[in-house]
PDB file of C-alpha atoms in Angstrom:
ATOM      1  CA  MET H   1     -13.188  10.651  44.033  1.00 48.00           C
ATOM      2  CA  SER H   2     -15.540  10.170  41.102  1.00 48.00           C
ATOM      3  CA  SER H   3     -15.802   6.960  39.132  1.00 51.00           C
ATOM      4  CA  GLY H   4     -13.350   6.665  36.277  1.00 56.00           C
ATOM      5  CA  LYS H   5     -10.664   8.490  38.272  1.00 64.00           C
ATOM      6  CA  HIS H   6      -7.619   6.735  39.670  1.00 59.00           C
ATOM      7  CA  PRO H   7      -5.685   7.781  42.732  1.00 72.00           C
ATOM      8  CA  ALA H   8      -2.404   9.538  41.920  1.00 77.00           C
ATOM      9  CA  GLY H   9      -0.407   6.491  43.104  1.00 80.00           C
ATOM     10  CA  ALA H  10      -2.316   4.184  40.783  1.00 82.00           C
ATOM     11  CA  GLN H  11      -1.744   6.541  37.837  1.00 85.00           C
ATOM     12  CA  ALA H  12       1.980   6.718  38.578  1.00 82.00           C
ATOM     13  CA  SER H  13       2.124   2.942  38.810  1.00 84.00           C
ATOM     14  CA  GLN H  14       0.317   2.578  35.465  1.00 84.00           C
ATOM     15  CA  VAL H  15       2.668   5.054  33.796  1.00 80.00           C
ATOM     16  CA  ARG H  16       5.676   3.195  35.194  1.00 84.00           C
ATOM     17  CA  GLY H  17       4.212  -0.089  33.960  1.00 90.00           C
ATOM     18  CA  ASP H  18       3.603   1.388  30.513  1.00 93.00           C
ATOM     19  CA  ARG H  19       7.164   2.723  30.374  1.00 95.00           C
ATOM     20  CA  LEU H  20       8.572  -0.667  31.337  1.00 96.00           C
ATOM     21  CA  GLU H  21       6.450  -2.389  28.705  1.00 96.00           C
ATOM     22  CA  VAL H  22       7.561  -0.041  25.931  1.00 95.00           C
ATOM     23  CA  ALA H  23      11.212  -0.194  27.024  1.00 96.00           C
ATOM     24  CA  ALA H  24      11.089  -4.006  27.072  1.00 97.00           C
ATOM     25  CA  SER H  25       9.611  -3.990  23.566  1.00 96.00           C
ATOM     26  CA  VAL H  26      12.390  -1.733  22.260  1.00 96.00           C
ATOM     27  CA  LEU H  27      15.075  -3.881  23.869  1.00 96.00           C
ATOM     28  CA  ALA H  28      13.473  -7.047  22.478  1.00 96.00           C
ATOM     29  CA  LEU H  29      13.626  -5.590  18.963  1.00 95.00           C
ATOM     30  CA  LEU H  30      17.279  -4.682  19.464  1.00 96.00           C
ATOM     31  CA  ALA H  31      18.090  -8.174  20.749  1.00 97.00           C
ATOM     32  CA  ASP H  32      18.427  -9.377  17.156  1.00 97.00           C
ATOM     33  CA  ARG H  33      21.972  -9.123  15.720  1.00 96.00           C
ATOM     34  CA  THR H  34      20.850  -7.870  12.296  1.00 97.00           C
ATOM     35  CA  ARG H  35      18.492  -5.252  13.709  1.00 97.00           C
ATOM     36  CA  LEU H  36      21.171  -4.104  16.141  1.00 97.00           C
ATOM     37  CA  ALA H  37      23.651  -3.795  13.256  1.00 97.00           C
ATOM     38  CA  LEU H  38      21.097  -1.770  11.283  1.00 98.00           C
ATOM     39  CA  MET H  39      20.463   0.532  14.220  1.00 98.00           C
ATOM     40  CA  GLU H  40      24.190   0.931  14.829  1.00 97.00           C
ATOM     41  CA  ARG H  41      24.742   1.940  11.196  1.00 98.00           C
ATOM     42  CA  LEU H  42      21.761   4.308  11.224  1.00 98.00           C
ATOM     43  CA  GLY H  43      23.229   5.909  14.343  1.00 97.00           C
ATOM     44  CA  ARG H  44      25.936   7.265  12.025  1.00 97.00           C
ATOM     45  CA  GLY H  45      23.402   8.813   9.641  1.00 97.00           C
ATOM     46  CA  GLU H  46      20.730   8.132   7.069  1.00 98.00           C
ATOM     47  CA  ALA H  47      21.154   5.223   4.676  1.00 98.00           C
ATOM     48  CA  ASP H  48      19.307   3.349   1.951  1.00 97.00           C
ATOM     49  CA  VAL H  49      18.736  -0.407   1.829  1.00 97.00           C
ATOM     50  CA  THR H  50      21.806  -1.064  -0.325  1.00 96.00           C
ATOM     51  CA  THR H  51      24.077   0.738   2.131  1.00 97.00           C
ATOM     52  CA  LEU H  52      22.446  -0.988   5.092  1.00 98.00           C
ATOM     53  CA  THR H  53      22.753  -4.400   3.435  1.00 97.00           C
ATOM     54  CA  GLU H  54      26.475  -3.850   2.933  1.00 96.00           C
ATOM     55  CA  ALA H  55      26.910  -2.555   6.485  1.00 95.00           C
ATOM     56  CA  CYS H  56      25.302  -5.510   8.234  1.00 94.00           C
ATOM     57  CA  GLY H  57      26.309  -8.306   5.880  1.00 94.00           C
ATOM     58  CA  ALA H  58      22.846  -9.850   5.676  1.00 96.00           C
ATOM     59  CA  ALA H  59      20.850 -10.716   2.577  1.00 97.00           C
ATOM     60  CA  ARG H  60      18.808  -7.850   1.124  1.00 97.00           C
ATOM     61  CA  PRO H  61      15.402  -9.544   1.682  1.00 97.00           C
ATOM     62  CA  SER H  62      16.346 -10.127   5.323  1.00 97.00           C
ATOM     63  CA  VAL H  63      17.462  -6.504   5.751  1.00 98.00           C
ATOM     64  CA  SER H  64      14.195  -5.287   4.217  1.00 97.00           C
ATOM     65  CA  GLN H  65      12.155  -7.441   6.618  1.00 97.00           C
ATOM     66  CA  HIS H  66      14.115  -6.211   9.633  1.00 98.00           C
ATOM     67  CA  LEU H  67      13.740  -2.602   8.511  1.00 98.00           C
ATOM     68  CA  ALA H  68       9.992  -3.120   8.156  1.00 97.00           C
ATOM     69  CA  LYS H  69       9.811  -4.348  11.771  1.00 97.00           C
ATOM     70  CA  LEU H  70      11.834  -1.373  12.989  1.00 98.00           C
ATOM     71  CA  ARG H  71       9.654   1.017  10.984  1.00 97.00           C
ATOM     72  CA  LEU H  72       6.408  -0.521  12.248  1.00 97.00           C
ATOM     73  CA  ALA H  73       7.714  -0.246  15.808  1.00 96.00           C
ATOM     74  CA  GLY H  74       8.430   3.444  15.210  1.00 96.00           C
ATOM     75  CA  LEU H  75      12.189   3.148  15.761  1.00 97.00           C
ATOM     76  CA  VAL H  76      13.156   4.272  12.255  1.00 98.00           C
ATOM     77  CA  THR H  77      11.674   6.723   9.799  1.00 98.00           C
ATOM     78  CA  THR H  78      11.740   6.762   6.015  1.00 98.00           C
ATOM     79  CA  ARG H  79      11.770   9.359   3.298  1.00 97.00           C
ATOM     80  CA  LYS H  80      11.854   9.093  -0.474  1.00 96.00           C
ATOM     81  CA  ASP H  81      14.898  10.328  -2.365  1.00 95.00           C
ATOM     82  CA  GLY H  82      13.938   9.832  -5.981  1.00 96.00           C
ATOM     83  CA  ARG H  83      13.393   6.086  -6.308  1.00 95.00           C
ATOM     84  CA  ARG H  84      15.352   5.269  -3.156  1.00 95.00           C
ATOM     85  CA  VAL H  85      13.928   4.929   0.335  1.00 96.00           C
ATOM     86  CA  VAL H  86      16.232   6.438   2.930  1.00 98.00           C
ATOM     87  CA  TYR H  87      16.072   5.259   6.546  1.00 98.00           C
ATOM     88  CA  ALA H  88      16.969   7.194   9.700  1.00 98.00           C
ATOM     89  CA  LEU H  89      16.721   6.671  13.441  1.00 97.00           C
ATOM     90  CA  ARG H  90      13.616   8.228  14.900  1.00 96.00           C
ATOM     91  CA  HIS H  91      15.529  10.067  17.649  1.00 94.00           C
ATOM     92  CA  GLY H  92      18.879  10.371  19.373  1.00 95.00           C
ATOM     93  CA  HIS H  93      17.851   8.281  22.377  1.00 96.00           C
ATOM     94  CA  LEU H  94      17.990   5.218  20.148  1.00 97.00           C
ATOM     95  CA  ARG H  95      21.484   6.068  18.927  1.00 97.00           C
ATOM     96  CA  ARG H  96      22.685   6.512  22.502  1.00 97.00           C
ATOM     97  CA  LEU H  97      21.008   3.271  23.596  1.00 97.00           C
ATOM     98  CA  VAL H  98      22.745   1.309  20.826  1.00 97.00           C
ATOM     99  CA  ASP H  99      26.051   3.086  21.526  1.00 96.00           C
ATOM    100  CA  GLU H 100      25.824   2.103  25.191  1.00 95.00           C
ATOM    101  CA  ALA H 101      25.035  -1.520  24.301  1.00 96.00           C
ATOM    102  CA  MET H 102      28.111  -1.553  22.066  1.00 95.00           C
ATOM    103  CA  ASN H 103      30.172  -0.023  24.899  1.00 93.00           C
ATOM    104  CA  VAL H 104      29.030  -2.813  27.215  1.00 92.00           C
ATOM    105  CA  ALA H 105      30.142  -5.316  24.559  1.00 93.00           C
ATOM    106  CA  ASP H 106      33.537  -3.602  24.328  1.00 91.00           C
ATOM    107  CA  HIS H 107      33.936  -3.951  28.086  1.00 91.00           C
ATOM    108  CA  GLU H 108      32.947  -7.618  28.040  1.00 90.00           C
ATOM    109  CA  ILE H 109      35.201  -8.495  25.113  1.00 92.00           C
ATOM    110  CA  GLY H 110      38.162  -6.446  26.316  1.00 90.00           C
ATOM    111  CA  SER H 111      37.784  -7.278  30.024  1.00 79.00           C
ATOM    112  CA  LEU H 112      37.723  -3.555  30.727  1.00 79.00           C
ATOM    113  CA  PRO H 113      36.964  -2.390  34.277  1.00 81.00           C
ATOM    114  CA  PRO H 114      33.478  -1.084  35.041  1.00 79.00           C
ATOM    115  CA  HIS H 115      32.908   2.669  35.350  1.00 82.00           C
ATOM    116  CA  ASP H 116      30.129   5.220  35.389  1.00 76.00           C
TER     117      ASP H 116
END
C-alpha cells in the first residue's frame, strides 16, 4: 500500500462518518419549528416569500433569515420569476424526510400504534 492510500475499511468508515455528519446537520436545521414549517410547505410545491410567510405564521424578516440558512445549506433552491424569488426543495428526499417527521408527530399526538 502506497502512502496517501487508505485501506478499504478505513475508507468505508470515513464515508460512513461523513454521511452521519451531513445527516446530523440536515436534521439539526430541521429541528427549528419555522424551518420545518417552511420545508413542509415547500414539499407541496414552489412558493415565494409572501406565500411562505403566510404558511408558517412567522414574521417576514424571520422567514427570510430561515430561508437564507436553508439555501446556504443547499436544502432549497431559488429562481427568479420577474421580481419575485421562488423557493423549492432541492430534492424529493427532503420532502419525504419532512413527511415522515410529520407522520411521527401524528402518531405521538394521536397515540397511534407503531408500524413499518
